[in-house]
Amino acid sequence: MPVQTIPARIRWAVDFIDIHPNDHILEVGCGPGAGAELICSRLETGKLFAIDRSESGVDRTKRRCARFVEAGRLTVRQIDLATLRVPVKRLNKVFAFNVNLFWVREAADEVALLYERLLPGGTVNIFYESTRREEVPAMVENTSKQLVTAGFRVSIVDQKQPAVIGIIGRK
């Protein structure tokens, strides 16, 4: 399989969340697997559970990250976040990039599920490509409101190059 590049925006976001070798991470919306590849390359005893509603996204991630699946560091499932079943208080971090769920509609159940599953001090790291600056205020406002309502303390990261906005919820 040809080597696939990891976009600068994904690389920046994964660097930002500071993966530790023993972290247990949930990736919401794994898409083509670039984030999963980079996250898994930093794990040793930790694990990544990557989900996507799209069958093609799951298939692409499994193919791209087959060595991590075989090593037991990565599990990939086609499932919607609302129906996800993860043991309570097992996750250190949640990672999502360009997952519109959190800013385009009510996601109270999904955000509450993330709050329940995170260990104390854990973070929900929701990133969006911010090249369309007119959408950034709505992304930040809507996502922040949902995280705060669930009990998270929220901070915002606005990176200009690459153009990424991050809404970080800390438990």
PDB file of C-alpha atoms in Angstrom:
ATOM      1  CA  MET A   1       0.000   0.000   0.000  1.00  0.00           C
ATOM      2  CA  PRO A   2       1.386   3.469  -0.849  1.00  0.00           C
ATOM      3  CA  VAL A   3       2.419   5.697   2.033  1.00  0.00           C
ATOM      4  CA  GLN A   4      -0.374   8.102   2.889  1.00  0.00           C
ATOM      5  CA  THR A   5       0.433  11.542   4.193  1.00  0.00           C
ATOM      6  CA  ILE A   6      -1.060  12.946   7.345  1.00  0.00           C
ATOM      7  CA  PRO A   7      -2.524  16.433   6.822  1.00  0.00           C
ATOM      8  CA  ALA A   8      -0.846  19.223   8.811  1.00  0.00           C
ATOM      9  CA  ARG A   9      -4.145  20.030  10.577  1.00  0.00           C
ATOM     10  CA  ILE A  10      -4.447  16.451  11.905  1.00  0.00           C
ATOM     11  CA  ARG A  11      -0.781  16.359  12.891  1.00  0.00           C
ATOM     12  CA  TRP A  12      -1.144  19.658  14.774  1.00  0.00           C
ATOM     13  CA  ALA A  13      -4.299  18.495  16.607  1.00  0.00           C
ATOM     14  CA  VAL A  14      -2.784  15.155  17.671  1.00  0.00           C
ATOM     15  CA  ASP A  15       0.360  16.949  18.846  1.00  0.00           C
ATOM     16  CA  PHE A  16      -1.840  19.319  20.827  1.00  0.00           C
ATOM     17  CA  ILE A  17      -3.668  16.582  22.753  1.00  0.00           C
ATOM     18  CA  ASP A  18      -0.342  15.215  24.004  1.00  0.00           C
ATOM     19  CA  ILE A  19      -0.731  11.456  23.641  1.00  0.00           C
ATOM     20  CA  HIS A  20       0.875   9.436  26.444  1.00  0.00           C
ATOM     21  CA  PRO A  21       1.991   5.844  25.765  1.00  0.00           C
ATOM     22  CA  ASN A  22      -0.627   4.395  28.166  1.00  0.00           C
ATOM     23  CA  ASP A  23      -3.608   6.589  27.188  1.00  0.00           C
ATOM     24  CA  HIS A  24      -7.006   5.112  26.408  1.00  0.00           C
ATOM     25  CA  ILE A  25      -8.538   7.247  23.691  1.00  0.00           C
ATOM     26  CA  LEU A  26     -11.805   7.380  21.772  1.00  0.00           C
ATOM     27  CA  GLU A  27     -11.725   8.881  18.288  1.00  0.00           C
ATOM     28  CA  VAL A  28     -15.131   9.993  17.041  1.00  0.00           C
ATOM     29  CA  GLY A  29     -15.308  10.080  13.250  1.00  0.00           C
ATOM     30  CA  CYS A  30     -12.098   8.313  12.225  1.00  0.00           C
ATOM     31  CA  GLY A  31     -12.719   8.848   8.484  1.00  0.00           C
ATOM     32  CA  PRO A  32      -9.681   7.823   6.420  1.00  0.00           C
ATOM     33  CA  GLY A  33      -7.593   6.930   9.492  1.00  0.00           C
ATOM     34  CA  ALA A  34      -4.954   9.680   9.498  1.00  0.00           C
ATOM     35  CA  GLY A  35      -5.635  10.606  13.128  1.00  0.00           C
ATOM     36  CA  ALA A  36      -5.806   6.957  14.171  1.00  0.00           C
ATOM     37  CA  GLU A  37      -2.464   6.234  12.501  1.00  0.00           C
ATOM     38  CA  LEU A  38      -0.731   9.107  14.252  1.00  0.00           C
ATOM     39  CA  ILE A  39      -2.329   8.415  17.652  1.00  0.00           C
ATOM     40  CA  CYS A  40      -1.543   4.682  17.552  1.00  0.00           C
ATOM     41  CA  SER A  41       2.072   5.346  16.604  1.00  0.00           C
ATOM     42  CA  ARG A  42       2.432   7.062  19.994  1.00  0.00           C
ATOM     43  CA  LEU A  43       0.747   4.373  22.093  1.00  0.00           C
ATOM     44  CA  GLU A  44       2.564   1.508  23.785  1.00  0.00           C
ATOM     45  CA  THR A  45       0.270  -0.024  26.410  1.00  0.00           C
ATOM     46  CA  GLY A  46      -2.603   2.352  25.645  1.00  0.00           C
ATOM     47  CA  LYS A  47      -5.397   1.762  23.174  1.00  0.00           C
ATOM     48  CA  LEU A  48      -7.440   3.694  20.652  1.00  0.00           C
ATOM     49  CA  PHE A  49     -11.085   2.918  20.007  1.00  0.00           C
ATOM     50  CA  ALA A  50     -12.035   4.605  16.713  1.00  0.00           C
ATOM     51  CA  ILE A  51     -15.617   4.912  15.523  1.00  0.00           C
ATOM     52  CA  ASP A  52     -17.303   6.235  12.427  1.00  0.00           C
ATOM     53  CA  ARG A  53     -20.873   6.077  11.138  1.00  0.00           C
ATOM     54  CA  SER A  54     -19.539   5.450   7.633  1.00  0.00           C
ATOM     55  CA  GLU A  55     -18.679   1.927   6.521  1.00  0.00           C
ATOM     56  CA  SER A  56     -16.137   3.317   4.061  1.00  0.00           C
ATOM     57  CA  GLY A  57     -14.450   5.368   6.813  1.00  0.00           C
ATOM     58  CA  VAL A  58     -14.144   2.285   9.009  1.00  0.00           C
ATOM     59  CA  ASP A  59     -12.800   0.197   6.109  1.00  0.00           C
ATOM     60  CA  ARG A  60     -10.240   2.862   5.185  1.00  0.00           C
ATOM     61  CA  THR A  61      -9.055   3.188   8.780  1.00  0.00           C
ATOM     62  CA  LYS A  62      -8.733  -0.588   9.167  1.00  0.00           C
ATOM     63  CA  ARG A  63      -6.683  -0.849   5.973  1.00  0.00           C
ATOM     64  CA  ARG A  64      -4.477   2.123   6.744  1.00  0.00           C
ATOM     65  CA  CYS A  65      -3.858   1.051  10.349  1.00  0.00           C
ATOM     66  CA  ALA A  66      -3.829  -2.743   9.960  1.00  0.00           C
ATOM     67  CA  ARG A  67      -0.564  -3.091  11.882  1.00  0.00           C
ATOM     68  CA  PHE A  68      -2.090  -1.352  14.915  1.00  0.00           C
ATOM     69  CA  VAL A  69      -5.233  -3.477  14.749  1.00  0.00           C
ATOM     70  CA  GLU A  70      -3.064  -6.613  14.622  1.00  0.00           C
ATOM     71  CA  ALA A  71      -0.951  -5.337  17.550  1.00  0.00           C
ATOM     72  CA  GLY A  72      -4.101  -4.843  19.655  1.00  0.00           C
ATOM     73  CA  ARG A  73      -3.664  -1.074  19.990  1.00  0.00           C
ATOM     74  CA  LEU A  74      -6.601  -0.156  17.742  1.00  0.00           C
ATOM     75  CA  THR A  75     -10.220  -1.239  17.571  1.00  0.00           C
ATOM     76  CA  VAL A  76     -12.366   0.248  14.796  1.00  0.00           C
ATOM     77  CA  ARG A  77     -16.165   0.013  14.706  1.00  0.00           C
ATOM     78  CA  GLN A  78     -18.954   1.327  12.519  1.00  0.00           C
ATOM     79  CA  ILE A  79     -21.276   2.854  15.074  1.00  0.00           C
ATOM     80  CA  ASP A  80     -22.965   6.106  15.964  1.00  0.00           C
ATOM     81  CA  LEU A  81     -21.691   7.858  19.103  1.00  0.00           C
ATOM     82  CA  ALA A  82     -25.203   7.839  20.588  1.00  0.00           C
ATOM     83  CA  THR A  83     -25.250   4.030  20.650  1.00  0.00           C
ATOM     84  CA  LEU A  84     -21.657   3.519  21.791  1.00  0.00           C
ATOM     85  CA  ARG A  85     -21.048   1.279  24.794  1.00  0.00           C
ATOM     86  CA  VAL A  86     -17.684   1.867  26.491  1.00  0.00           C
ATOM     87  CA  PRO A  87     -16.970   0.963  30.114  1.00  0.00           C
ATOM     88  CA  VAL A  88     -17.494   3.923  32.448  1.00  0.00           C
ATOM     89  CA  LYS A  89     -14.426   5.957  33.415  1.00  0.00           C
ATOM     90  CA  ARG A  90     -11.948   4.214  31.155  1.00  0.00           C
ATOM     91  CA  LEU A  91     -10.976   7.010  28.760  1.00  0.00           C
ATOM     92  CA  ASN A  92      -8.228   9.608  29.168  1.00  0.00           C
ATOM     93  CA  LYS A  93      -9.014  11.513  25.995  1.00  0.00           C
ATOM     94  CA  VAL A  94     -11.604  11.892  23.264  1.00  0.00           C
ATOM     95  CA  PHE A  95     -10.505  13.160  19.847  1.00  0.00           C
ATOM     96  CA  ALA A  96     -12.730  14.402  17.026  1.00  0.00           C
ATOM     97  CA  PHE A  97     -11.814  16.366  13.917  1.00  0.00           C
ATOM     98  CA  ASN A  98     -14.454  17.943  11.652  1.00  0.00           C
ATOM     99  CA  VAL A  99     -17.293  16.048  13.344  1.00  0.00           C
ATOM    100  CA  ASN A 100     -20.203  18.423  12.842  1.00  0.00           C
ATOM    101  CA  LEU A 101     -22.425  16.670  15.375  1.00  0.00           C
ATOM    102  CA  PHE A 102     -21.247  18.903  18.210  1.00  0.00           C
ATOM    103  CA  TRP A 103     -22.062  22.240  16.599  1.00  0.00           C
ATOM    104  CA  VAL A 104     -24.874  21.681  14.099  1.00  0.00           C
ATOM    105  CA  ARG A 105     -27.439  19.974  16.301  1.00  0.00           C
ATOM    106  CA  GLU A 106     -28.347  19.081  19.870  1.00  0.00           C
ATOM    107  CA  ALA A 107     -25.912  16.422  21.097  1.00  0.00           C
ATOM    108  CA  ALA A 108     -26.675  16.410  24.837  1.00  0.00           C
ATOM    109  CA  ASP A 109     -26.910  12.617  25.063  1.00  0.00           C
ATOM    110  CA  GLU A 110     -23.652  12.094  23.189  1.00  0.00           C
ATOM    111  CA  VAL A 111     -21.760  14.692  25.253  1.00  0.00           C
ATOM    112  CA  ALA A 112     -23.182  13.247  28.499  1.00  0.00           C
ATOM    113  CA  LEU A 113     -21.972   9.817  27.414  1.00  0.00           C
ATOM    114  CA  LEU A 114     -18.466  11.217  26.892  1.00  0.00           C
ATOM    115  CA  TYR A 115     -18.531  12.853  30.325  1.00  0.00           C
ATOM    116  CA  GLU A 116     -19.495   9.554  31.951  1.00  0.00           C
ATOM    117  CA  ARG A 117     -16.745   7.627  30.154  1.00  0.00           C
ATOM    118  CA  LEU A 118     -13.864   9.992  30.896  1.00  0.00           C
ATOM    119  CA  LEU A 119     -11.594   9.610  33.874  1.00  0.00           C
ATOM    120  CA  PRO A 120     -11.272  12.658  36.154  1.00  0.00           C
ATOM    121  CA  GLY A 121      -8.944  15.136  34.432  1.00  0.00           C
ATOM    122  CA  GLY A 122      -9.726  13.608  31.036  1.00  0.00           C
ATOM    123  CA  THR A 123     -10.350  15.797  27.995  1.00  0.00           C
ATOM    124  CA  VAL A 124     -12.697  15.963  25.046  1.00  0.00           C
ATOM    125  CA  ASN A 125     -10.748  17.511  22.173  1.00  0.00           C
ATOM    126  CA  ILE A 126     -12.995  18.668  19.343  1.00  0.00           C
ATOM    127  CA  PHE A 127     -11.245  20.285  16.394  1.00  0.00           C
ATOM    128  CA  TYR A 128     -12.503  21.870  13.190  1.00  0.00           C
ATOM    129  CA  GLU A 129     -10.685  23.084  10.146  1.00  0.00           C
ATOM    130  CA  SER A 130     -11.255  26.835  10.352  1.00  0.00           C
ATOM    131  CA  THR A 131     -10.593  28.029   6.824  1.00  0.00           C
ATOM    132  CA  ARG A 132     -14.200  29.276   6.642  1.00  0.00           C
ATOM    133  CA  ARG A 133     -13.800  31.884   9.387  1.00  0.00           C
ATOM    134  CA  GLU A 134     -17.450  32.969   9.200  1.00  0.00           C
ATOM    135  CA  GLU A 135     -18.442  29.554  10.674  1.00  0.00           C
ATOM    136  CA  VAL A 136     -15.992  29.655  13.594  1.00  0.00           C
ATOM    137  CA  PRO A 137     -18.181  31.670  16.029  1.00  0.00           C
ATOM    138  CA  ALA A 138     -21.054  29.181  15.664  1.00  0.00           C
ATOM    139  CA  MET A 139     -18.680  26.205  15.993  1.00  0.00           C
ATOM    140  CA  VAL A 140     -17.209  27.614  19.198  1.00  0.00           C
ATOM    141  CA  GLU A 141     -20.479  28.817  20.724  1.00  0.00           C
ATOM    142  CA  ASN A 142     -22.561  25.724  20.020  1.00  0.00           C
ATOM    143  CA  THR A 143     -19.877  23.173  20.909  1.00  0.00           C
ATOM    144  CA  SER A 144     -18.832  25.056  24.063  1.00  0.00           C
ATOM    145  CA  LYS A 145     -22.415  25.346  25.264  1.00  0.00           C
ATOM    146  CA  GLN A 146     -22.980  21.600  24.948  1.00  0.00           C
ATOM    147  CA  LEU A 147     -19.745  20.759  26.757  1.00  0.00           C
ATOM    148  CA  VAL A 148     -20.408  23.222  29.601  1.00  0.00           C
ATOM    149  CA  THR A 149     -23.967  21.933  30.019  1.00  0.00           C
ATOM    150  CA  ALA A 150     -22.565  18.405  30.477  1.00  0.00           C
ATOM    151  CA  GLY A 151     -20.162  19.599  33.185  1.00  0.00           C
ATOM    152  CA  PHE A 152     -16.919  20.217  31.284  1.00  0.00           C
ATOM    153  CA  ARG A 153     -14.629  23.221  31.797  1.00  0.00           C
ATOM    154  CA  VAL A 154     -14.027  24.616  28.311  1.00  0.00           C
ATOM    155  CA  SER A 155     -11.071  26.333  26.698  1.00  0.00           C
ATOM    156  CA  ILE A 156     -10.597  27.424  23.091  1.00  0.00           C
ATOM    157  CA  VAL A 157      -7.509  27.095  20.906  1.00  0.00           C
ATOM    158  CA  ASP A 158      -7.402  29.128  17.682  1.00  0.00           C
ATOM    159  CA  GLN A 159      -4.458  28.066  15.541  1.00  0.00           C
ATOM    160  CA  LYS A 160      -3.816  30.139  12.425  1.00  0.00           C
ATOM    161  CA  GLN A 161      -1.383  27.827  10.584  1.00  0.00           C
ATOM    162  CA  PRO A 162      -2.714  25.260  10.008  1.00  0.00           C
ATOM    163  CA  ALA A 163      -6.155  26.831  10.331  1.00  0.00           C
ATOM    164  CA  VAL A 164      -7.693  24.878  13.210  1.00  0.00           C
ATOM    165  CA  ILE A 165     -10.105  25.812  15.970  1.00  0.00           C
ATOM    166  CA  GLY A 166     -10.180  23.573  19.022  1.00  0.00           C
ATOM    167  CA  ILE A 167     -12.842  23.360  21.706  1.00  0.00           C
ATOM    168  CA  ILE A 168     -11.371  21.512  24.657  1.00  0.00           C
ATOM    169  CA  GLY A 169     -13.549  20.177  27.464  1.00  0.00           C
ATOM    170  CA  ARG A 170     -11.802  19.093  30.671  1.00  0.00           C
ATOM    171  CA  LYS A 171     -13.554  16.931  33.219  1.00  0.00           C
TER     172      LYS A 171
END
